[in-house]
PDB file of C-alpha atoms in Angstrom:
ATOM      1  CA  UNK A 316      97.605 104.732 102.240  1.00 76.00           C
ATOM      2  CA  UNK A 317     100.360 102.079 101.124  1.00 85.00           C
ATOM      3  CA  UNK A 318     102.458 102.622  97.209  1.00 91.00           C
ATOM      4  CA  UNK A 319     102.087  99.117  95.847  1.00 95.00           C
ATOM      5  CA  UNK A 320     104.264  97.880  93.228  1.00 96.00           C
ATOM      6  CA  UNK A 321     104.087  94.978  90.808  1.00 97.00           C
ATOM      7  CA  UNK A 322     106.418  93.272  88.260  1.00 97.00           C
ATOM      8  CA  UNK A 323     106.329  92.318  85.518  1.00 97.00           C
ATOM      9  CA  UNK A 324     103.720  95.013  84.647  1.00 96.00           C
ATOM     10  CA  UNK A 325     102.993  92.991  81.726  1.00 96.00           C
ATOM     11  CA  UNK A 326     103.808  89.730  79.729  1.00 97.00           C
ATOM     12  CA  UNK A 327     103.061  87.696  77.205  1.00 97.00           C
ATOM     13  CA  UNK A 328     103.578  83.917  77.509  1.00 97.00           C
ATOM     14  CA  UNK A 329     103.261  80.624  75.516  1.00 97.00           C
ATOM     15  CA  UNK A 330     100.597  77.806  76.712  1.00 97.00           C
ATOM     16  CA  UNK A 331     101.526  75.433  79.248  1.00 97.00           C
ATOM     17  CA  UNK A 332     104.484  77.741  80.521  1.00 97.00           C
ATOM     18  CA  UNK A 333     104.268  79.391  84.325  1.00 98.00           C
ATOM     19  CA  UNK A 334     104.396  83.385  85.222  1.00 98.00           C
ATOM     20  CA  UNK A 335     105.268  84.204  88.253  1.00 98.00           C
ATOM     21  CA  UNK A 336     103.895  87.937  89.424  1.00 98.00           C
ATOM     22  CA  UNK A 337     105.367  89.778  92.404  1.00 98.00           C
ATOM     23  CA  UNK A 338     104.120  92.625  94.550  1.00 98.00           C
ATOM     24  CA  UNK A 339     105.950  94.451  96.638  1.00 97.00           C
ATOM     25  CA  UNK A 340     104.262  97.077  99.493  1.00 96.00           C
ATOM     26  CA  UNK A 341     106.059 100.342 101.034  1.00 95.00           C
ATOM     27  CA  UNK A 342     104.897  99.505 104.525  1.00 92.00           C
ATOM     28  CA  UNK A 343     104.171  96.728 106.691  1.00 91.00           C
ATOM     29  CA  UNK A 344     100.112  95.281 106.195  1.00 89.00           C
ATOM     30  CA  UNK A 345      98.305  93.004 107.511  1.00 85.00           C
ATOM     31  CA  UNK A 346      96.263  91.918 104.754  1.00 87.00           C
ATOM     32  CA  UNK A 347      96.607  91.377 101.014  1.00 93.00           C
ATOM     33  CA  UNK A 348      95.210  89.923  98.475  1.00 95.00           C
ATOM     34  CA  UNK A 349      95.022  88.587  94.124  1.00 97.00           C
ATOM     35  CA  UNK A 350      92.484  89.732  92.244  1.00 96.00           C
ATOM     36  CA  UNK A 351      92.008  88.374  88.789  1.00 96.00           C
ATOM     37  CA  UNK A 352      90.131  90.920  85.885  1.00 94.00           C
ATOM     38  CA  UNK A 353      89.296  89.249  82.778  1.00 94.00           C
ATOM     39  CA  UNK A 354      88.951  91.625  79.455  1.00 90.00           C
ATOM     40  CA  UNK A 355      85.670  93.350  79.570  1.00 87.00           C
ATOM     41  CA  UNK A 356      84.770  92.103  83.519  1.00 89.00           C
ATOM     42  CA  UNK A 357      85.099  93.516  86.646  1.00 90.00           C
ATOM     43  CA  UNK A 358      87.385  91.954  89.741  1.00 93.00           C
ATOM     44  CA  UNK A 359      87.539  88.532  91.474  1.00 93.00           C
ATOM     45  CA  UNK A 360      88.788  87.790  94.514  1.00 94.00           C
ATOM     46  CA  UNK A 361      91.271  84.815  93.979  1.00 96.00           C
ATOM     47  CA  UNK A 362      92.708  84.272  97.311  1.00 95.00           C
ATOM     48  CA  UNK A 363      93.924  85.930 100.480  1.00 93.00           C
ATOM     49  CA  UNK A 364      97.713  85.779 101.145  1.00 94.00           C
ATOM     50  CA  UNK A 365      98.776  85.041 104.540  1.00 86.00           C
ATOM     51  CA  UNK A 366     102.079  85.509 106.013  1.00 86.00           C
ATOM     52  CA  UNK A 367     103.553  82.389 107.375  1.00 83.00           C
ATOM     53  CA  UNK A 368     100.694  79.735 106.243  1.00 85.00           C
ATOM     54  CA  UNK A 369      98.963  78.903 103.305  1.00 89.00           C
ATOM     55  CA  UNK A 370      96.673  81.208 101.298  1.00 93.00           C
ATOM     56  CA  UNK A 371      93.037  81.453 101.665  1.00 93.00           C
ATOM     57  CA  UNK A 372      91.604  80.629  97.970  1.00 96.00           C
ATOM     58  CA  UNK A 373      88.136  81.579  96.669  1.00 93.00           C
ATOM     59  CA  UNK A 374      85.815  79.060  95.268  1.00 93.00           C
ATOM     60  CA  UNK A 375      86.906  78.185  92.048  1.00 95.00           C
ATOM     61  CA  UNK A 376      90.561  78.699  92.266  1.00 97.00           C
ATOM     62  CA  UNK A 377      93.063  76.222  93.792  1.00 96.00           C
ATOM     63  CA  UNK A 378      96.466  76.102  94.732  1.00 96.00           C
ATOM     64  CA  UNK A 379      97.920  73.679  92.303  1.00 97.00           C
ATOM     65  CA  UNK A 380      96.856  76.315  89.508  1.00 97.00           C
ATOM     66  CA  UNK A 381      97.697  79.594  91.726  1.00 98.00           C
ATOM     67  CA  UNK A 382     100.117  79.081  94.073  1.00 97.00           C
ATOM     68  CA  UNK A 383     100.601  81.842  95.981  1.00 97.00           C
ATOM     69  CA  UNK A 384     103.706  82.979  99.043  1.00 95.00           C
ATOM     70  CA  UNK A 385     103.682  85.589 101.564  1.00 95.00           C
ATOM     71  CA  UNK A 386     107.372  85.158 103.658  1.00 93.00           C
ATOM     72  CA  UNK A 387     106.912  88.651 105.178  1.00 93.00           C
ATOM     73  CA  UNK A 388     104.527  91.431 106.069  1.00 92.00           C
ATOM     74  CA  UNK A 389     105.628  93.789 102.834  1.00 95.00           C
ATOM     75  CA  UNK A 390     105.846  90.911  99.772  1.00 96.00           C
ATOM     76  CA  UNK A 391     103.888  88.376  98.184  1.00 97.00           C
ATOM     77  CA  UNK A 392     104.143  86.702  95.207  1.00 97.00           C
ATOM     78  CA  UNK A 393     101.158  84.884  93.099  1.00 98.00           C
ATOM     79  CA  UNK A 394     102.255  81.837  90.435  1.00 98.00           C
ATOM     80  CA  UNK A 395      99.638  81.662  87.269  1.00 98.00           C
ATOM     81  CA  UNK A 396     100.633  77.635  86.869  1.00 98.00           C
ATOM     82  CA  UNK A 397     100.396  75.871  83.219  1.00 97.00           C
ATOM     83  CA  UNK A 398      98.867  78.708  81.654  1.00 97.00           C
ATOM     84  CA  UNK A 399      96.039  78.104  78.987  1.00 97.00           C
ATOM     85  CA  UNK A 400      94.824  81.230  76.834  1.00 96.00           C
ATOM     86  CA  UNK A 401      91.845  81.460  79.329  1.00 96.00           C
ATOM     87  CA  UNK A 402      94.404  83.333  81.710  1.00 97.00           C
ATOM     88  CA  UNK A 403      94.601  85.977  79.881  1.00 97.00           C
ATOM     89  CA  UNK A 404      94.099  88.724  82.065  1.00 96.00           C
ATOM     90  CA  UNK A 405      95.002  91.452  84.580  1.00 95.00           C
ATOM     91  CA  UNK A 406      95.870  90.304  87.560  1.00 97.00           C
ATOM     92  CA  UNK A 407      96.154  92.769  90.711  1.00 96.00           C
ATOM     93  CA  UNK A 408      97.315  92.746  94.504  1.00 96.00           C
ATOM     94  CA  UNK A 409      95.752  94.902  96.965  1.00 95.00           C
ATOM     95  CA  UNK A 410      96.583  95.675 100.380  1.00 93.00           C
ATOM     96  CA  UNK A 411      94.157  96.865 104.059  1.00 88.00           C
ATOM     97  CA  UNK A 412      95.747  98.919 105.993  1.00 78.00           C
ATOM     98  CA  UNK A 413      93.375 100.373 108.514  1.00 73.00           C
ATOM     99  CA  UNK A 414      90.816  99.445 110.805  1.00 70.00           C
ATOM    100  CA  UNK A 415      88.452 100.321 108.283  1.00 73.00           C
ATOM    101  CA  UNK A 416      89.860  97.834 105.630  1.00 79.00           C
ATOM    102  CA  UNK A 417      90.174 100.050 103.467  1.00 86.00           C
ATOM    103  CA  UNK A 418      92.110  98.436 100.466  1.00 90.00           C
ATOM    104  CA  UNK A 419      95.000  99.427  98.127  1.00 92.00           C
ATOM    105  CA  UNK A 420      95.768  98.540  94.728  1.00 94.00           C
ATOM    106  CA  UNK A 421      98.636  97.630  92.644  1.00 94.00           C
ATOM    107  CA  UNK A 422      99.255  99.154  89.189  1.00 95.00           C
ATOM    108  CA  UNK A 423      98.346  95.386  88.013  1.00 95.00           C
ATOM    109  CA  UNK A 424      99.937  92.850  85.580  1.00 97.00           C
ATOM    110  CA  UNK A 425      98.853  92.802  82.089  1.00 96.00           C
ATOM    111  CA  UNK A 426      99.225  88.578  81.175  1.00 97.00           C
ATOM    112  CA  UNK A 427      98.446  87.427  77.371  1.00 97.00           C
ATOM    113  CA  UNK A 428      98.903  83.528  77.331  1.00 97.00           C
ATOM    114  CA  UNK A 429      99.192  82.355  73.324  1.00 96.00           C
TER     115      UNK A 429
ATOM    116  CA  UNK B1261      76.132  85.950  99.119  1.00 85.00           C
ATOM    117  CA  UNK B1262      76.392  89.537  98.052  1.00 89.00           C
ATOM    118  CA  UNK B1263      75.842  90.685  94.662  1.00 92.00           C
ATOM    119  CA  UNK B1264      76.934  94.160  93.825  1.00 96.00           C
ATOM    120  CA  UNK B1265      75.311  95.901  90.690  1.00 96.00           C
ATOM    121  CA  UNK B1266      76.226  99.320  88.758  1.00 97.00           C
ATOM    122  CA  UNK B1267      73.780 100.848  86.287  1.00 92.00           C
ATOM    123  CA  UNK B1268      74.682 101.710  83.804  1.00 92.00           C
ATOM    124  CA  UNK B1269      77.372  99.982  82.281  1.00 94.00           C
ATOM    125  CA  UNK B1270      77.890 103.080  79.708  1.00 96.00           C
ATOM    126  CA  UNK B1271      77.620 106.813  80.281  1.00 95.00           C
ATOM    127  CA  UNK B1272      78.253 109.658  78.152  1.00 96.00           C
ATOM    128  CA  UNK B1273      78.020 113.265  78.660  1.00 96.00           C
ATOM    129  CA  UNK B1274      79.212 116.784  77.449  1.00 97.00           C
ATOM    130  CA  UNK B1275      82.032 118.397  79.662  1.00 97.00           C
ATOM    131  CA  UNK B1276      80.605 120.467  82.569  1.00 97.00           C
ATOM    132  CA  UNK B1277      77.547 118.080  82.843  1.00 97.00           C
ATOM    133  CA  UNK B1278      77.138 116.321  86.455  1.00 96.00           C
ATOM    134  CA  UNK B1279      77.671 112.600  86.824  1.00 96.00           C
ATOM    135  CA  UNK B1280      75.604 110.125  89.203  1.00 96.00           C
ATOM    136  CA  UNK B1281      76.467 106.685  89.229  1.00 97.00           C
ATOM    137  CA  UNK B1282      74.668 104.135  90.932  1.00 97.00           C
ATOM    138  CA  UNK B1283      75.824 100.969  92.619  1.00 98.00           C
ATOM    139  CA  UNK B1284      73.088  98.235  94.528  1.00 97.00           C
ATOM    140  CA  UNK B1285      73.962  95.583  96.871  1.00 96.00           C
ATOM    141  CA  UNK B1286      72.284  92.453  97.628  1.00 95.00           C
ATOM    142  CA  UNK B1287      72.712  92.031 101.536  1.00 91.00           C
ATOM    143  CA  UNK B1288      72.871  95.053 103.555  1.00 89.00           C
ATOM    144  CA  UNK B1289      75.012  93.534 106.628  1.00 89.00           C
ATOM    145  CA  UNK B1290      78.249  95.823 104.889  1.00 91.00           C
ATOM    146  CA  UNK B1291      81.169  97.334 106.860  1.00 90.00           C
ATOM    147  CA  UNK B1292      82.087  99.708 104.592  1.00 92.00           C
ATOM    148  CA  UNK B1293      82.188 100.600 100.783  1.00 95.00           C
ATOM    149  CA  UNK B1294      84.431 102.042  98.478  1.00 95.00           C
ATOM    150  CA  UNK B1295      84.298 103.656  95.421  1.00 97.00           C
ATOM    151  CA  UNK B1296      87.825 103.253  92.417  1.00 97.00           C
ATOM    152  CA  UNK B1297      88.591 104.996  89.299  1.00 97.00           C
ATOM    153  CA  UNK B1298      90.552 102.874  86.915  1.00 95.00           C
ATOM    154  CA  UNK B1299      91.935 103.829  83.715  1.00 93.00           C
ATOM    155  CA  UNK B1300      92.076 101.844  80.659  1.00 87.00           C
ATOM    156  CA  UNK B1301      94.443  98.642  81.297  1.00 81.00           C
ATOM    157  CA  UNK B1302      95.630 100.482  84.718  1.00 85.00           C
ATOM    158  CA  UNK B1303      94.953  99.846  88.051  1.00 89.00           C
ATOM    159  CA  UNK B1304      92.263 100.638  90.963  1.00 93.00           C
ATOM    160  CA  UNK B1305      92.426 103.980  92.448  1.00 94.00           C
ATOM    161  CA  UNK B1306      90.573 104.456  95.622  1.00 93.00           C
ATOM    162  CA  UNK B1307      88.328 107.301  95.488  1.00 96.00           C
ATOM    163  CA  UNK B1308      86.150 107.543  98.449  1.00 95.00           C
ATOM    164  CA  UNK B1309      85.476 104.814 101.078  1.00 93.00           C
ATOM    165  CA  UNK B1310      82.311 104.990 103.248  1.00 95.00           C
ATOM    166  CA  UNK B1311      81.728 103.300 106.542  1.00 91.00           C
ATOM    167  CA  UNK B1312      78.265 101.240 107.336  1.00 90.00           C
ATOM    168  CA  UNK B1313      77.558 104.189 109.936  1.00 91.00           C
ATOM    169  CA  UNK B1314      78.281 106.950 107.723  1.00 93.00           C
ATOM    170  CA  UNK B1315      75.701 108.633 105.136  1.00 95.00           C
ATOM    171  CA  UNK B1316      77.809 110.680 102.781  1.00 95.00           C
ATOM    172  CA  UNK B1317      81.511 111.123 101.871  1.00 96.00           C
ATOM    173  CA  UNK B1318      83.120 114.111  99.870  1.00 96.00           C
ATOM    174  CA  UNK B1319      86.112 114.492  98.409  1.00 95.00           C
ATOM    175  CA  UNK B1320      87.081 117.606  95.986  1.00 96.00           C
ATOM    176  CA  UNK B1321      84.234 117.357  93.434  1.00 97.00           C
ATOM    177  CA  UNK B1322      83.486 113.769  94.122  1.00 97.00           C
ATOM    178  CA  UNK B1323      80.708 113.099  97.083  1.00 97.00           C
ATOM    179  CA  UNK B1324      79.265 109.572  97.247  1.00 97.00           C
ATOM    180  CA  UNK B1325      76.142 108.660  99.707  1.00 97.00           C
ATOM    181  CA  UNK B1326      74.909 105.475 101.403  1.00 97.00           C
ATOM    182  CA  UNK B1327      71.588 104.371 101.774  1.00 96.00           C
ATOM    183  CA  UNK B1328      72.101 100.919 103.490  1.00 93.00           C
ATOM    184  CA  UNK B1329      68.983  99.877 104.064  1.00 92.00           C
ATOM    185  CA  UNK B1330      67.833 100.136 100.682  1.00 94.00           C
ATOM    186  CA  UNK B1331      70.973  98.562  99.541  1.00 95.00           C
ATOM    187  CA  UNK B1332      72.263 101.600  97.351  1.00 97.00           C
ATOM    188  CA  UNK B1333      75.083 103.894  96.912  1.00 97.00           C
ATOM    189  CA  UNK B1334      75.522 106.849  94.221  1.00 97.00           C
ATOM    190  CA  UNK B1335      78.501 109.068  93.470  1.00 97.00           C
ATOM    191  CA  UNK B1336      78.200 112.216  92.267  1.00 97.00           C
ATOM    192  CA  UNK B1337      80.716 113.846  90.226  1.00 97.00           C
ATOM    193  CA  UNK B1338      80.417 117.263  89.769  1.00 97.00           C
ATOM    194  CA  UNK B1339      81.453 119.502  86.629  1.00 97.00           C
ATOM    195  CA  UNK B1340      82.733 116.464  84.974  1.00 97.00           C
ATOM    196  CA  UNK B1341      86.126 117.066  82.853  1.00 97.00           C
ATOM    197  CA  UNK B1342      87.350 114.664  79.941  1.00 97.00           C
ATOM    198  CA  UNK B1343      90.162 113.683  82.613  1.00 96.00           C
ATOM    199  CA  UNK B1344      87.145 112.060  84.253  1.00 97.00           C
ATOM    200  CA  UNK B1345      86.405 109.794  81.628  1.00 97.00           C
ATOM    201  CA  UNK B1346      87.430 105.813  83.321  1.00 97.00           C
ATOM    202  CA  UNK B1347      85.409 103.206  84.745  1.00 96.00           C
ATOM    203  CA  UNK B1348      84.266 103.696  87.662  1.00 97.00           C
ATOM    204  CA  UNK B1349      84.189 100.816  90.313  1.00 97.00           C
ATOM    205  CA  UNK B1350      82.215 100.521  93.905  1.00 97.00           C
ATOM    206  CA  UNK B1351      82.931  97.465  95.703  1.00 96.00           C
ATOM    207  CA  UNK B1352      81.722  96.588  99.297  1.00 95.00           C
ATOM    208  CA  UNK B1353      83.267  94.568 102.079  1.00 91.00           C
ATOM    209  CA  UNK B1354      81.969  92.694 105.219  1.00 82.00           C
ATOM    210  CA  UNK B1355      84.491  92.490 107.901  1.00 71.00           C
ATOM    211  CA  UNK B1356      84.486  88.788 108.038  1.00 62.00           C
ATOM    212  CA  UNK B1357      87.426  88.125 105.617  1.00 64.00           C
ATOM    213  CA  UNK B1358      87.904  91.324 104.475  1.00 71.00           C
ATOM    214  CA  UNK B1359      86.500  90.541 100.985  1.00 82.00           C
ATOM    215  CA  UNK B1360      85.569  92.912  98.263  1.00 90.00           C
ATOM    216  CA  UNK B1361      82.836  92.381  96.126  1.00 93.00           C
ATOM    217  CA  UNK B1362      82.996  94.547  93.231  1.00 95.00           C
ATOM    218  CA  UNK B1363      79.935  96.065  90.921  1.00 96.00           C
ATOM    219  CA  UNK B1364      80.934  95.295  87.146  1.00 95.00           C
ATOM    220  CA  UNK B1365      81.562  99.650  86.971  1.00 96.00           C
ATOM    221  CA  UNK B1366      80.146 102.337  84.789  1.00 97.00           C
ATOM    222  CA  UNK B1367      82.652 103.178  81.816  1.00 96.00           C
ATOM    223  CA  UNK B1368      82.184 107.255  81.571  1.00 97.00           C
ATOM    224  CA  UNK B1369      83.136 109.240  78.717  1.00 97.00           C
ATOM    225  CA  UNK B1370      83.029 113.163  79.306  1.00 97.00           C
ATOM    226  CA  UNK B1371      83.488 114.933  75.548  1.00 97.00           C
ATOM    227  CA  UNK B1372      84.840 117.988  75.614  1.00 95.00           C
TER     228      UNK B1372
END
């Protein structure tokens, strides 16, 4: 297993402003990845973060609005860009570890955009 | 593309009571998949992970099967506590990406 942390664990911001949300992993992984959980749903995959190139993003999320870094094999950091209240969420990082991708969560990041 | 399903959304029952809670997938080509707990405004804790070959995991009171050809999975929880009451999450994962595609979870409420 892998202890995930994230910060801030939770934040409210003003319209138009930018968060930026880190995570930080105990071990070295191969694989992580931002989720996005908006109140009352379930997860969504918003992009893969790769160390050393550019993120992988999921249909319906681009870079400009989530730009996302991965300089090593134990940090990455995810950028919720001129925030609207629509943001609003919890967003998470998860790691895979093992061979049988198994995957990791952080505690997540509680955002309120007013 | 996959679509994951968990029915039902709700469930309710009286401390000591077993719990089954189903999850469906769409598309049966699945490597593994995976079963969380999360607690109000908290994050996903992995409960019990099942590969495409295997038919049953167990864990303490928890046991969750795989029937991949019919596109299901159930976990059972056994002697449910009110310490068991969170949504429960199953979420399955092809090995092409390493995506997870997550059920919308059962919220459980045990009463004591």
């Amino acid at each position: 297993s892998a202890v995930i942390s994230q910060k801030p664990s939770r934040d409210i911001c003003q319209r138009g402003t930018s968060l930026t949300i880190q995570c930080q992993v105990d071990s070295q992984v191969t694989m992580m990845f931002w989720y996005r959980q908006q109140p009352g749903q379930s997860l969504t995959l918003i992009a893969t973060a790769n160390q050393g190139s550019e993120a992988t993003y999921e249909s319906g999320f681009v870079i400009d609005k989530f730009p996302i870094s991965r300089p090593n094999l134990t940090f990455s950091t995810l950028t919720v860009s001129n925030m609207s209240p629509e943001d609003s969420s919890i967003y998470l990082c998860s790691v895979s570890t093992n061979r049988v991708l198994e995957q990791y969560f952080g505690p997540g990041t509680r955002l309120t955009v007013t | 593309k996959q679509e994951v399903t968990q029915i039902p959304a709700a469930l309710s029952v009286p401390e000591g009571e077993n719990l089954v809670l189903n999850c469906s997938f769409t598309d049966s080509a699945i490597y593994n998949l995976q079963w969380f707990r999360q607690d109000p405004g908290k994050g996903l804790t992995s409960l019990l992970l099942i590969q495409s070959s295997q038919r049953e995991q167990t864990s303490g009171r928890l046991n969750a099967s795989l029937d991949k050809s019919s596109g299901r999975s159930t976990l059972y929880i056994a002697a449910s506590q009110p310490g068991d009451s969170a949504t429960y999450l199953c979420a399955v994962i092809k090995a092409a990406g390493n995506k997870l595609t997550f059920g919308g979870g059962t919220r459980v409420l045990v009463k004591p």
